[in-house]
Amino acid sequence: MTRSPQTPLPGPKERRRLRETKSLTQAEVATKLGVTRETVRSWESGRTTPRGRKREAYAKLLTEPVSSEAGVTTRQEQSVPALVGAAIGPGGDAAGSPGQAPLPGPAPGPLPADGLTPAQAFDALYAFCAPALVRQTYLLTGRRELARESVERAFQQAWHNWPEVAMDRDPAGWVRATAHEYALSPWHRLRPRHRQPEPPPADAADRALLDALLTLPPVHRRTLLLYDGVGLDLPETAAETEASTPAAANRLLHARETLATRLPDLAVPDVLHRRLAELASTERLRPAKPRTVRWGGERRAERWTRAAIAFTVLLIGATTLTLRTAPDHYEAPLAPGETVNGLPPRSAPGPLSDEQLRLRAKLKSETVSGPGRLVPDDR
């Protein structure tokens, strides 16, 4: 009797990823399959593998499509990209601002070569992504100069690692993640020019929305921007913020609840997305030229290289000087002096006795070389 082939099952790491994509916990999977949570954990770690009907049910649960995100409102597909920083047209649709291209969604693959040089491909990516990225980082930080600086630093790092970025599945996402991480760095608060607040937006509604955004924790603010502003789905938002899908969903719900508490008009996700786009579009944030960014990145790399070379030369010189001046053999240290007992104390000389006085007079009367020479007497 021949055995029927087993149902194909993803690998252990893929099992966990698929579960988190569906926003399911290990306890929920265990309840659906009628097993314990420890059993599901052992399946995902690869220690054990389900068999029989449990295997079929587990594979079906992981591979079946999801109709909606757990705990998050289902988003309707729009005819145009819904992107933070795009200007709002007369009909309420998102449209690029004059002279600037909005940031697109994730690219399906690496940048096409099409006979372009690396500099030309970089300039194309910069012109494609930089305007929207500046507006996104402005919503994250509330500072115009820091938004421009974050985008420039992100593209300078992309130019420094251009072969990796060019072959990445999502070059725009690579640059976006780098810019967001630099903008949200806690070290900026130590810089003197960032201790003073920048002028707020002129409109009162925009000021209220920006203040509400800045009261959110940085990770919640970034999750809200990626999902409700940029338009990423929940698994992509979780991957970019380095969190699990349930954690990203909880952050998103908490951020929406906080904003709705302060601004009840933003309780609807579509209204929140439109207001984020309007706020980002009101600021005239123009990034630098791509050639300037590339030149600045090359200059920065050159300065760091020279600094590293100078430090290495200084370290070699200090090591050489130490080797030349350091002793080359062992010298035993001098032992400290010790007191010797039993000897009479040293005393100063006293007055001479009569015998010593006569001896001294006799020695002084004689010549230095001894007694006088014997001379024969005349007879």
mmCIF file with all atom_site columns, N, CA and C in Angstrom, residues 5-75:
data_model
loop_
_atom_site.group_PDB
_atom_site.id
_atom_site.type_symbol
_atom_site.label_atom_id
_atom_site.label_alt_id
_atom_site.label_comp_id
_atom_site.label_asym_id
_atom_site.label_entity_id
_atom_site.label_seq_id
_atom_site.pdbx_PDB_ins_code
_atom_site.Cartn_x
_atom_site.Cartn_y
_atom_site.Cartn_z
_atom_site.occupancy
_atom_site.B_iso_or_equiv
_atom_site.pdbx_formal_charge
_atom_site.auth_seq_id
_atom_site.auth_comp_id
_atom_site.auth_asym_id
_atom_site.auth_atom_id
_atom_site.pdbx_PDB_model_num
ATOM 1   N N  . PRO A 1 5  ? 1.212   11.497 -0.546 1.00 0.00 ? 5  PRO A N  1
ATOM 2   C CA . PRO A 1 5  ? 2.216   12.512 -0.250 1.00 0.00 ? 5  PRO A CA 1
ATOM 3   C C  . PRO A 1 5  ? 1.714   13.499 0.805  1.00 0.00 ? 5  PRO A C  1
ATOM 4   N N  . GLN A 1 6  ? 2.637   13.956 1.653  1.00 0.00 ? 6  GLN A N  1
ATOM 5   C CA . GLN A 1 6  ? 2.269   14.894 2.705  1.00 0.00 ? 6  GLN A CA 1
ATOM 6   C C  . GLN A 1 6  ? 2.021   16.292 2.134  1.00 0.00 ? 6  GLN A C  1
ATOM 7   N N  . THR A 1 7  ? 1.189   17.020 2.846  1.00 0.00 ? 7  THR A N  1
ATOM 8   C CA . THR A 1 7  ? 0.886   18.396 2.431  1.00 0.00 ? 7  THR A CA 1
ATOM 9   C C  . THR A 1 7  ? 2.134   19.254 2.572  1.00 0.00 ? 7  THR A C  1
ATOM 10  N N  . PRO A 1 8  ? 2.514   20.019 1.539  1.00 0.00 ? 8  PRO A N  1
ATOM 11  C CA . PRO A 1 8  ? 3.700   20.867 1.660  1.00 0.00 ? 8  PRO A CA 1
ATOM 12  C C  . PRO A 1 8  ? 3.500   21.931 2.737  1.00 0.00 ? 8  PRO A C  1
ATOM 13  N N  . LEU A 1 9  ? 4.545   22.157 3.505  1.00 0.00 ? 9  LEU A N  1
ATOM 14  C CA . LEU A 1 9  ? 4.489   23.090 4.627  1.00 0.00 ? 9  LEU A CA 1
ATOM 15  C C  . LEU A 1 9  ? 5.677   24.043 4.537  1.00 0.00 ? 9  LEU A C  1
ATOM 16  N N  . PRO A 1 10 ? 5.468   25.337 4.755  1.00 0.00 ? 10 PRO A N  1
ATOM 17  C CA . PRO A 1 10 ? 6.606   26.269 4.714  1.00 0.00 ? 10 PRO A CA 1
ATOM 18  C C  . PRO A 1 10 ? 7.631   25.963 5.794  1.00 0.00 ? 10 PRO A C  1
ATOM 19  N N  . GLY A 1 11 ? 8.806   26.572 5.649  1.00 0.00 ? 11 GLY A N  1
ATOM 20  C CA . GLY A 1 11 ? 9.853   26.390 6.634  1.00 0.00 ? 11 GLY A CA 1
ATOM 21  C C  . GLY A 1 11 ? 9.497   27.035 7.960  1.00 0.00 ? 11 GLY A C  1
ATOM 22  N N  . PRO A 1 12 ? 10.273  26.755 9.018  1.00 0.00 ? 12 PRO A N  1
ATOM 23  C CA . PRO A 1 12 ? 9.959   27.298 10.352 1.00 0.00 ? 12 PRO A CA 1
ATOM 24  C C  . PRO A 1 12 ? 9.895   28.827 10.375 1.00 0.00 ? 12 PRO A C  1
ATOM 25  N N  . LYS A 1 13 ? 10.886  29.513 9.785  1.00 0.00 ? 13 LYS A N  1
ATOM 26  C CA . LYS A 1 13 ? 10.871  30.972 9.800  1.00 0.00 ? 13 LYS A CA 1
ATOM 27  C C  . LYS A 1 13 ? 9.724   31.528 8.975  1.00 0.00 ? 13 LYS A C  1
ATOM 28  N N  . GLU A 1 14 ? 9.426   30.846 7.858  1.00 0.00 ? 14 GLU A N  1
ATOM 29  C CA . GLU A 1 14 ? 8.317   31.298 7.021  1.00 0.00 ? 14 GLU A CA 1
ATOM 30  C C  . GLU A 1 14 ? 6.976   31.092 7.721  1.00 0.00 ? 14 GLU A C  1
ATOM 31  N N  . ARG A 1 15 ? 6.884   30.074 8.562  1.00 0.00 ? 15 ARG A N  1
ATOM 32  C CA . ARG A 1 15 ? 5.638   29.851 9.299  1.00 0.00 ? 15 ARG A CA 1
ATOM 33  C C  . ARG A 1 15 ? 5.348   31.017 10.233 1.00 0.00 ? 15 ARG A C  1
ATOM 34  N N  . ARG A 1 16 ? 6.368   31.469 10.931 1.00 0.00 ? 16 ARG A N  1
ATOM 35  C CA . ARG A 1 16 ? 6.148   32.602 11.845 1.00 0.00 ? 16 ARG A CA 1
ATOM 36  C C  . ARG A 1 16 ? 5.806   33.869 11.066 1.00 0.00 ? 16 ARG A C  1
ATOM 37  N N  . ARG A 1 17 ? 6.478   34.095 9.938  1.00 0.00 ? 17 ARG A N  1
ATOM 38  C CA . ARG A 1 17 ? 6.205   35.297 9.163  1.00 0.00 ? 17 ARG A CA 1
ATOM 39  C C  . ARG A 1 17 ? 4.776   35.294 8.641  1.00 0.00 ? 17 ARG A C  1
ATOM 40  N N  . LEU A 1 18 ? 4.323   34.138 8.143  1.00 0.00 ? 18 LEU A N  1
ATOM 41  C CA . LEU A 1 18 ? 2.956   34.051 7.644  1.00 0.00 ? 18 LEU A CA 1
ATOM 42  C C  . LEU A 1 18 ? 1.943   34.256 8.764  1.00 0.00 ? 18 LEU A C  1
ATOM 43  N N  . ARG A 1 19 ? 2.254   33.742 9.947  1.00 0.00 ? 19 ARG A N  1
ATOM 44  C CA . ARG A 1 19 ? 1.323   33.942 11.075 1.00 0.00 ? 19 ARG A CA 1
ATOM 45  C C  . ARG A 1 19 ? 1.241   35.416 11.452 1.00 0.00 ? 19 ARG A C  1
ATOM 46  N N  . GLU A 1 20 ? 2.391   36.090 11.510 1.00 0.00 ? 20 GLU A N  1
ATOM 47  C CA . GLU A 1 20 ? 2.377   37.504 11.861 1.00 0.00 ? 20 GLU A CA 1
ATOM 48  C C  . GLU A 1 20 ? 1.740   38.350 10.772 1.00 0.00 ? 20 GLU A C  1
ATOM 49  N N  . THR A 1 21 ? 1.867   37.918 9.507  1.00 0.00 ? 21 THR A N  1
ATOM 50  C CA . THR A 1 21 ? 1.209   38.638 8.426  1.00 0.00 ? 21 THR A CA 1
ATOM 51  C C  . THR A 1 21 ? -0.305  38.624 8.595  1.00 0.00 ? 21 THR A C  1
ATOM 52  N N  . LYS A 1 22 ? -0.834  37.522 9.120  1.00 0.00 ? 22 LYS A N  1
ATOM 53  C CA . LYS A 1 22 ? -2.269  37.422 9.359  1.00 0.00 ? 22 LYS A CA 1
ATOM 54  C C  . LYS A 1 22 ? -2.680  37.991 10.706 1.00 0.00 ? 22 LYS A C  1
ATOM 55  N N  . SER A 1 23 ? -1.706  38.589 11.444 1.00 0.00 ? 23 SER A N  1
ATOM 56  C CA . SER A 1 23 ? -1.985  39.205 12.753 1.00 0.00 ? 23 SER A CA 1
ATOM 57  C C  . SER A 1 23 ? -2.568  38.197 13.729 1.00 0.00 ? 23 SER A C  1
ATOM 58  N N  . LEU A 1 24 ? -1.997  37.003 13.741 1.00 0.00 ? 24 LEU A N  1
ATOM 59  C CA . LEU A 1 24 ? -2.432  35.950 14.652 1.00 0.00 ? 24 LEU A CA 1
ATOM 60  C C  . LEU A 1 24 ? -1.343  35.688 15.684 1.00 0.00 ? 24 LEU A C  1
ATOM 61  N N  . THR A 1 25 ? -1.747  35.433 16.906 1.00 0.00 ? 25 THR A N  1
ATOM 62  C CA . THR A 1 25 ? -0.808  35.037 17.948 1.00 0.00 ? 25 THR A CA 1
ATOM 63  C C  . THR A 1 25 ? -0.695  33.518 17.981 1.00 0.00 ? 25 THR A C  1
ATOM 64  N N  . GLN A 1 26 ? 0.310   33.038 18.697 1.00 0.00 ? 26 GLN A N  1
ATOM 65  C CA . GLN A 1 26 ? 0.462   31.589 18.813 1.00 0.00 ? 26 GLN A CA 1
ATOM 66  C C  . GLN A 1 26 ? -0.726  30.967 19.541 1.00 0.00 ? 26 GLN A C  1
ATOM 67  N N  . ALA A 1 27 ? -1.280  31.704 20.512 1.00 0.00 ? 27 ALA A N  1
ATOM 68  C CA . ALA A 1 27 ? -2.440  31.174 21.236 1.00 0.00 ? 27 ALA A CA 1
ATOM 69  C C  . ALA A 1 27 ? -3.660  31.067 20.320 1.00 0.00 ? 27 ALA A C  1
ATOM 70  N N  . GLU A 1 28 ? -3.839  32.048 19.428 1.00 0.00 ? 28 GLU A N  1
ATOM 71  C CA . GLU A 1 28 ? -4.980  31.988 18.512 1.00 0.00 ? 28 GLU A CA 1
ATOM 72  C C  . GLU A 1 28 ? -4.830  30.835 17.520 1.00 0.00 ? 28 GLU A C  1
ATOM 73  N N  . VAL A 1 29 ? -3.610  30.622 17.024 1.00 0.00 ? 29 VAL A N  1
ATOM 74  C CA . VAL A 1 29 ? -3.381  29.488 16.121 1.00 0.00 ? 29 VAL A CA 1
ATOM 75  C C  . VAL A 1 29 ? -3.635  28.177 16.852 1.00 0.00 ? 29 VAL A C  1
ATOM 76  N N  . ALA A 1 30 ? -3.175  28.093 18.088 1.00 0.00 ? 30 ALA A N  1
ATOM 77  C CA . ALA A 1 30 ? -3.389  26.865 18.861 1.00 0.00 ? 30 ALA A CA 1
ATOM 78  C C  . ALA A 1 30 ? -4.875  26.609 19.088 1.00 0.00 ? 30 ALA A C  1
ATOM 79  N N  . THR A 1 31 ? -5.648  27.659 19.329 1.00 0.00 ? 31 THR A N  1
ATOM 80  C CA . THR A 1 31 ? -7.091  27.486 19.535 1.00 0.00 ? 31 THR A CA 1
ATOM 81  C C  . THR A 1 31 ? -7.776  27.015 18.255 1.00 0.00 ? 31 THR A C  1
ATOM 82  N N  . LYS A 1 32 ? -7.371  27.579 17.109 1.00 0.00 ? 32 LYS A N  1
ATOM 83  C CA . LYS A 1 32 ? -7.982  27.179 15.842 1.00 0.00 ? 32 LYS A CA 1
ATOM 84  C C  . LYS A 1 32 ? -7.670  25.729 15.486 1.00 0.00 ? 32 LYS A C  1
ATOM 85  N N  . LEU A 1 33 ? -6.471  25.268 15.835 1.00 0.00 ? 33 LEU A N  1
ATOM 86  C CA . LEU A 1 33 ? -6.063  23.908 15.464 1.00 0.00 ? 33 LEU A CA 1
ATOM 87  C C  . LEU A 1 33 ? -6.328  22.887 16.561 1.00 0.00 ? 33 LEU A C  1
ATOM 88  N N  . GLY A 1 34 ? -6.709  23.344 17.754 1.00 0.00 ? 34 GLY A N  1
ATOM 89  C CA . GLY A 1 34 ? -6.978  22.420 18.837 1.00 0.00 ? 34 GLY A CA 1
ATOM 90  C C  . GLY A 1 34 ? -5.723  21.843 19.468 1.00 0.00 ? 34 GLY A C  1
ATOM 91  N N  . VAL A 1 35 ? -4.651  22.617 19.525 1.00 0.00 ? 35 VAL A N  1
ATOM 92  C CA . VAL A 1 35 ? -3.410  22.172 20.160 1.00 0.00 ? 35 VAL A CA 1
ATOM 93  C C  . VAL A 1 35 ? -3.016  23.208 21.204 1.00 0.00 ? 35 VAL A C  1
ATOM 94  N N  . THR A 1 36 ? -1.899  22.978 21.853 1.00 0.00 ? 36 THR A N  1
ATOM 95  C CA . THR A 1 36 ? -1.418  23.916 22.862 1.00 0.00 ? 36 THR A CA 1
ATOM 96  C C  . THR A 1 36 ? -0.501  24.954 22.220 1.00 0.00 ? 36 THR A C  1
ATOM 97  N N  . ARG A 1 37 ? -0.259  26.028 22.963 1.00 0.00 ? 37 ARG A N  1
ATOM 98  C CA . ARG A 1 37 ? 0.622   27.083 22.464 1.00 0.00 ? 37 ARG A CA 1
ATOM 99  C C  . ARG A 1 37 ? 2.053   26.584 22.341 1.00 0.00 ? 37 ARG A C  1
ATOM 100 N N  . GLU A 1 38 ? 2.475   25.704 23.255 1.00 0.00 ? 38 GLU A N  1
ATOM 101 C CA . GLU A 1 38 ? 3.836   25.163 23.194 1.00 0.00 ? 38 GLU A CA 1
ATOM 102 C C  . GLU A 1 38 ? 4.026   24.336 21.927 1.00 0.00 ? 38 GLU A C  1
ATOM 103 N N  . THR A 1 39 ? 2.966   23.671 21.472 1.00 0.00 ? 39 THR A N  1
ATOM 104 C CA . THR A 1 39 ? 3.069   22.885 20.241 1.00 0.00 ? 39 THR A CA 1
ATOM 105 C C  . THR A 1 39 ? 3.294   23.804 19.042 1.00 0.00 ? 39 THR A C  1
ATOM 106 N N  . VAL A 1 40 ? 2.548   24.911 18.975 1.00 0.00 ? 40 VAL A N  1
ATOM 107 C CA . VAL A 1 40 ? 2.730   25.856 17.876 1.00 0.00 ? 40 VAL A CA 1
ATOM 108 C C  . VAL A 1 40 ? 4.125   26.462 17.919 1.00 0.00 ? 40 VAL A C  1
ATOM 109 N N  . ARG A 1 41 ? 4.614   26.754 19.120 1.00 0.00 ? 41 ARG A N  1
ATOM 110 C CA . ARG A 1 41 ? 5.967   27.305 19.253 1.00 0.00 ? 41 ARG A CA 1
ATOM 111 C C  . ARG A 1 41 ? 7.009   26.322 18.761 1.00 0.00 ? 41 ARG A C  1
ATOM 112 N N  . SER A 1 42 ? 6.840   25.038 19.068 1.00 0.00 ? 42 SER A N  1
ATOM 113 C CA . SER A 1 42 ? 7.796   24.034 18.588 1.00 0.00 ? 42 SER A CA 1
ATOM 114 C C  . SER A 1 42 ? 7.717   23.872 17.079 1.00 0.00 ? 42 SER A C  1
ATOM 115 N N  . TRP A 1 43 ? 6.526   24.044 16.486 1.00 0.00 ? 43 TRP A N  1
ATOM 116 C CA . TRP A 1 43 ? 6.415   23.990 15.024 1.00 0.00 ? 43 TRP A CA 1
ATOM 117 C C  . TRP A 1 43 ? 7.177   25.143 14.382 1.00 0.00 ? 43 TRP A C  1
ATOM 118 N N  . GLU A 1 44 ? 7.057   26.343 14.952 1.00 0.00 ? 44 GLU A N  1
ATOM 119 C CA . GLU A 1 44 ? 7.716   27.503 14.366 1.00 0.00 ? 44 GLU A CA 1
ATOM 120 C C  . GLU A 1 44 ? 9.224   27.497 14.601 1.00 0.00 ? 44 GLU A C  1
ATOM 121 N N  . SER A 1 45 ? 9.666   26.852 15.668 1.00 0.00 ? 45 SER A N  1
ATOM 122 C CA . SER A 1 45 ? 11.113  26.756 15.910 1.00 0.00 ? 45 SER A CA 1
ATOM 123 C C  . SER A 1 45 ? 11.763  25.625 15.133 1.00 0.00 ? 45 SER A C  1
ATOM 124 N N  . GLY A 1 46 ? 10.962  24.709 14.571 1.00 0.00 ? 46 GLY A N  1
ATOM 125 C CA . GLY A 1 46 ? 11.511  23.607 13.797 1.00 0.00 ? 46 GLY A CA 1
ATOM 126 C C  . GLY A 1 46 ? 11.837  22.376 14.610 1.00 0.00 ? 46 GLY A C  1
ATOM 127 N N  . ARG A 1 47 ? 11.537  22.395 15.908 1.00 0.00 ? 47 ARG A N  1
ATOM 128 C CA . ARG A 1 47 ? 11.835  21.201 16.713 1.00 0.00 ? 47 ARG A CA 1
ATOM 129 C C  . ARG A 1 47 ? 10.932  20.037 16.351 1.00 0.00 ? 47 ARG A C  1
ATOM 130 N N  . THR A 1 48 ? 9.660   20.337 16.053 1.00 0.00 ? 48 THR A N  1
ATOM 131 C CA . THR A 1 48 ? 8.725   19.290 15.653 1.00 0.00 ? 48 THR A CA 1
ATOM 132 C C  . THR A 1 48 ? 7.986   19.744 14.398 1.00 0.00 ? 48 THR A C  1
ATOM 133 N N  . THR A 1 49 ? 7.295   18.800 13.773 1.00 0.00 ? 49 THR A N  1
ATOM 134 C CA . THR A 1 49 ? 6.529   19.076 12.550 1.00 0.00 ? 49 THR A CA 1
ATOM 135 C C  . THR A 1 49 ? 5.163   18.432 12.678 1.00 0.00 ? 49 THR A C  1
ATOM 136 N N  . PRO A 1 50 ? 4.085   19.160 12.350 1.00 0.00 ? 50 PRO A N  1
ATOM 137 C CA . PRO A 1 50 ? 2.747   18.545 12.452 1.00 0.00 ? 50 PRO A CA 1
ATOM 138 C C  . PRO A 1 50 ? 2.563   17.438 11.417 1.00 0.00 ? 50 PRO A C  1
ATOM 139 N N  . ARG A 1 51 ? 1.688   16.513 11.721 1.00 0.00 ? 51 ARG A N  1
ATOM 140 C CA . ARG A 1 51 ? 1.414   15.389 10.832 1.00 0.00 ? 51 ARG A CA 1
ATOM 141 C C  . ARG A 1 51 ? -0.083  15.201 10.682 1.00 0.00 ? 51 ARG A C  1
ATOM 142 N N  . GLY A 1 52 ? -0.439  14.517 9.609  1.00 0.00 ? 52 GLY A N  1
ATOM 143 C CA . GLY A 1 52 ? -1.829  14.137 9.391  1.00 0.00 ? 52 GLY A CA 1
ATOM 144 C C  . GLY A 1 52 ? -2.734  15.330 9.174  1.00 0.00 ? 52 GLY A C  1
ATOM 145 N N  . ARG A 1 53 ? -3.905  15.303 9.815  1.00 0.00 ? 53 ARG A N  1
ATOM 146 C CA . ARG A 1 53 ? -4.887  16.362 9.643  1.00 0.00 ? 53 ARG A CA 1
ATOM 147 C C  . ARG A 1 53 ? -4.410  17.684 10.241 1.00 0.00 ? 53 ARG A C  1
ATOM 148 N N  . LYS A 1 54 ? -3.636  17.598 11.321 1.00 0.00 ? 54 LYS A N  1
ATOM 149 C CA . LYS A 1 54 ? -3.094  18.825 11.899 1.00 0.00 ? 54 LYS A CA 1
ATOM 150 C C  . LYS A 1 54 ? -2.175  19.531 10.900 1.00 0.00 ? 54 LYS A C  1
ATOM 151 N N  . ARG A 1 55 ? -1.418  18.770 10.154 1.00 0.00 ? 55 ARG A N  1
ATOM 152 C CA . ARG A 1 55 ? -0.532  19.357 9.156  1.00 0.00 ? 55 ARG A CA 1
ATOM 153 C C  . ARG A 1 55 ? -1.330  20.046 8.052  1.00 0.00 ? 55 ARG A C  1
ATOM 154 N N  . GLU A 1 56 ? -2.406  19.369 7.592  1.00 0.00 ? 56 GLU A N  1
ATOM 155 C CA . GLU A 1 56 ? -3.225  19.967 6.542  1.00 0.00 ? 56 GLU A CA 1
ATOM 156 C C  . GLU A 1 56 ? -3.910  21.244 7.029  1.00 0.00 ? 56 GLU A C  1
ATOM 157 N N  . ALA A 1 57 ? -4.450  21.196 8.245  1.00 0.00 ? 57 ALA A N  1
ATOM 158 C CA . ALA A 1 57 ? -5.128  22.379 8.779  1.00 0.00 ? 57 ALA A CA 1
ATOM 159 C C  . ALA A 1 57 ? -4.137  23.524 9.019  1.00 0.00 ? 57 ALA A C  1
ATOM 160 N N  . TYR A 1 58 ? -2.937  23.185 9.489  1.00 0.00 ? 58 TYR A N  1
ATOM 161 C CA . TYR A 1 58 ? -1.918  24.210 9.752  1.00 0.00 ? 58 TYR A CA 1
ATOM 162 C C  . TYR A 1 58 ? -1.457  24.857 8.442  1.00 0.00 ? 58 TYR A C  1
ATOM 163 N N  . ALA A 1 59 ? -1.237  24.034 7.413  1.00 0.00 ? 59 ALA A N  1
ATOM 164 C CA . ALA A 1 59 ? -0.821  24.573 6.118  1.00 0.00 ? 59 ALA A CA 1
ATOM 165 C C  . ALA A 1 59 ? -1.928  25.433 5.504  1.00 0.00 ? 59 ALA A C  1
ATOM 166 N N  . LYS A 1 60 ? -3.172  25.007 5.636  1.00 0.00 ? 60 LYS A N  1
ATOM 167 C CA . LYS A 1 60 ? -4.277  25.796 5.091  1.00 0.00 ? 60 LYS A CA 1
ATOM 168 C C  . LYS A 1 60 ? -4.424  27.119 5.819  1.00 0.00 ? 60 LYS A C  1
ATOM 169 N N  . LEU A 1 61 ? -4.219  27.103 7.138  1.00 0.00 ? 61 LEU A N  1
ATOM 170 C CA . LEU A 1 61 ? -4.334  28.334 7.921  1.00 0.00 ? 61 LEU A CA 1
ATOM 171 C C  . LEU A 1 61 ? -3.257  29.341 7.550  1.00 0.00 ? 61 LEU A C  1
ATOM 172 N N  . LEU A 1 62 ? -2.055  28.854 7.241  1.00 0.00 ? 62 LEU A N  1
ATOM 173 C CA . LEU A 1 62 ? -0.963  29.757 6.915  1.00 0.00 ? 62 LEU A CA 1
ATOM 174 C C  . LEU A 1 62 ? -1.033  30.288 5.500  1.00 0.00 ? 62 LEU A C  1
ATOM 175 N N  . THR A 1 63 ? -1.536  29.473 4.574  1.00 0.00 ? 63 THR A N  1
ATOM 176 C CA . THR A 1 63 ? -1.464  29.840 3.155  1.00 0.00 ? 63 THR A CA 1
ATOM 177 C C  . THR A 1 63 ? -2.741  30.445 2.608  1.00 0.00 ? 63 THR A C  1
ATOM 178 N N  . GLU A 1 64 ? -3.846  30.380 3.348  1.00 0.00 ? 64 GLU A N  1
ATOM 179 C CA . GLU A 1 64 ? -5.083  30.945 2.809  1.00 0.00 ? 64 GLU A CA 1
ATOM 180 C C  . GLU A 1 64 ? -5.000  32.469 2.798  1.00 0.00 ? 64 GLU A C  1
ATOM 181 N N  . PRO A 1 65 ? -5.572  33.138 1.797  1.00 0.00 ? 65 PRO A N  1
ATOM 182 C CA . PRO A 1 65 ? -5.496  34.598 1.714  1.00 0.00 ? 65 PRO A CA 1
ATOM 183 C C  . PRO A 1 65 ? -6.285  35.264 2.828  1.00 0.00 ? 65 PRO A C  1
ATOM 184 N N  . VAL A 1 66 ? -5.851  36.480 3.166  1.00 0.00 ? 66 VAL A N  1
ATOM 185 C CA . VAL A 1 66 ? -6.485  37.253 4.224  1.00 0.00 ? 66 VAL A CA 1
ATOM 186 C C  . VAL A 1 66 ? -7.349  38.321 3.576  1.00 0.00 ? 66 VAL A C  1
ATOM 187 N N  . SER A 1 67 ? -8.591  38.425 4.047  1.00 0.00 ? 67 SER A N  1
ATOM 188 C CA . SER A 1 67 ? -9.507  39.410 3.471  1.00 0.00 ? 67 SER A CA 1
ATOM 189 C C  . SER A 1 67 ? -9.302  40.800 4.029  1.00 0.00 ? 67 SER A C  1
ATOM 190 N N  . SER A 1 68 ? -8.902  40.919 5.300  1.00 0.00 ? 68 SER A N  1
ATOM 191 C CA . SER A 1 68 ? -8.697  42.230 5.924  1.00 0.00 ? 68 SER A CA 1
ATOM 192 C C  . SER A 1 68 ? -7.683  42.097 7.019  1.00 0.00 ? 68 SER A C  1
ATOM 193 N N  . GLU A 1 69 ? -7.062  43.198 7.404  1.00 0.00 ? 69 GLU A N  1
ATOM 194 C CA . GLU A 1 69 ? -6.069  43.205 8.470  1.00 0.00 ? 69 GLU A CA 1
ATOM 195 C C  . GLU A 1 69 ? -6.776  43.110 9.814  1.00 0.00 ? 69 GLU A C  1
ATOM 196 N N  . ALA A 1 70 ? -6.212  42.360 10.743 1.00 0.00 ? 70 ALA A N  1
ATOM 197 C CA . ALA A 1 70 ? -6.800  42.204 12.058 1.00 0.00 ? 70 ALA A CA 1
ATOM 198 C C  . ALA A 1 70 ? -6.620  43.467 12.862 1.00 0.00 ? 70 ALA A C  1
ATOM 199 N N  . GLY A 1 71 ? -7.734  44.001 13.359 1.00 0.00 ? 71 GLY A N  1
ATOM 200 C CA . GLY A 1 71 ? -7.668  45.161 14.241 1.00 0.00 ? 71 GLY A CA 1
ATOM 201 C C  . GLY A 1 71 ? -7.466  46.476 13.519 1.00 0.00 ? 71 GLY A C  1
ATOM 202 N N  . VAL A 1 72 ? -7.420  46.512 12.175 1.00 0.00 ? 72 VAL A N  1
ATOM 203 C CA . VAL A 1 72 ? -7.180  47.741 11.427 1.00 0.00 ? 72 VAL A CA 1
ATOM 204 C C  . VAL A 1 72 ? -8.261  47.855 10.368 1.00 0.00 ? 72 VAL A C  1
ATOM 205 N N  . THR A 1 73 ? -8.732  49.054 10.154 1.00 0.00 ? 73 THR A N  1
ATOM 206 C CA . THR A 1 73 ? -9.769  49.272 9.170  1.00 0.00 ? 73 THR A CA 1
ATOM 207 C C  . THR A 1 73 ? -9.274  48.908 7.782  1.00 0.00 ? 73 THR A C  1
ATOM 208 N N  . THR A 1 74 ? -10.097 48.202 7.019  1.00 0.00 ? 74 THR A N  1
ATOM 209 C CA . THR A 1 74 ? -9.727  47.825 5.657  1.00 0.00 ? 74 THR A CA 1
ATOM 210 C C  . THR A 1 74 ? -9.637  49.061 4.787  1.00 0.00 ? 74 THR A C  1
ATOM 211 N N  . ARG A 1 75 ? -8.572  49.177 4.028  1.00 0.00 ? 75 ARG A N  1
ATOM 212 C CA . ARG A 1 75 ? -8.343  50.352 3.203  1.00 0.00 ? 75 ARG A CA 1
ATOM 213 C C  . ARG A 1 75 ? -8.782  50.064 1.777  1.00 0.00 ? 75 ARG A C  1
#
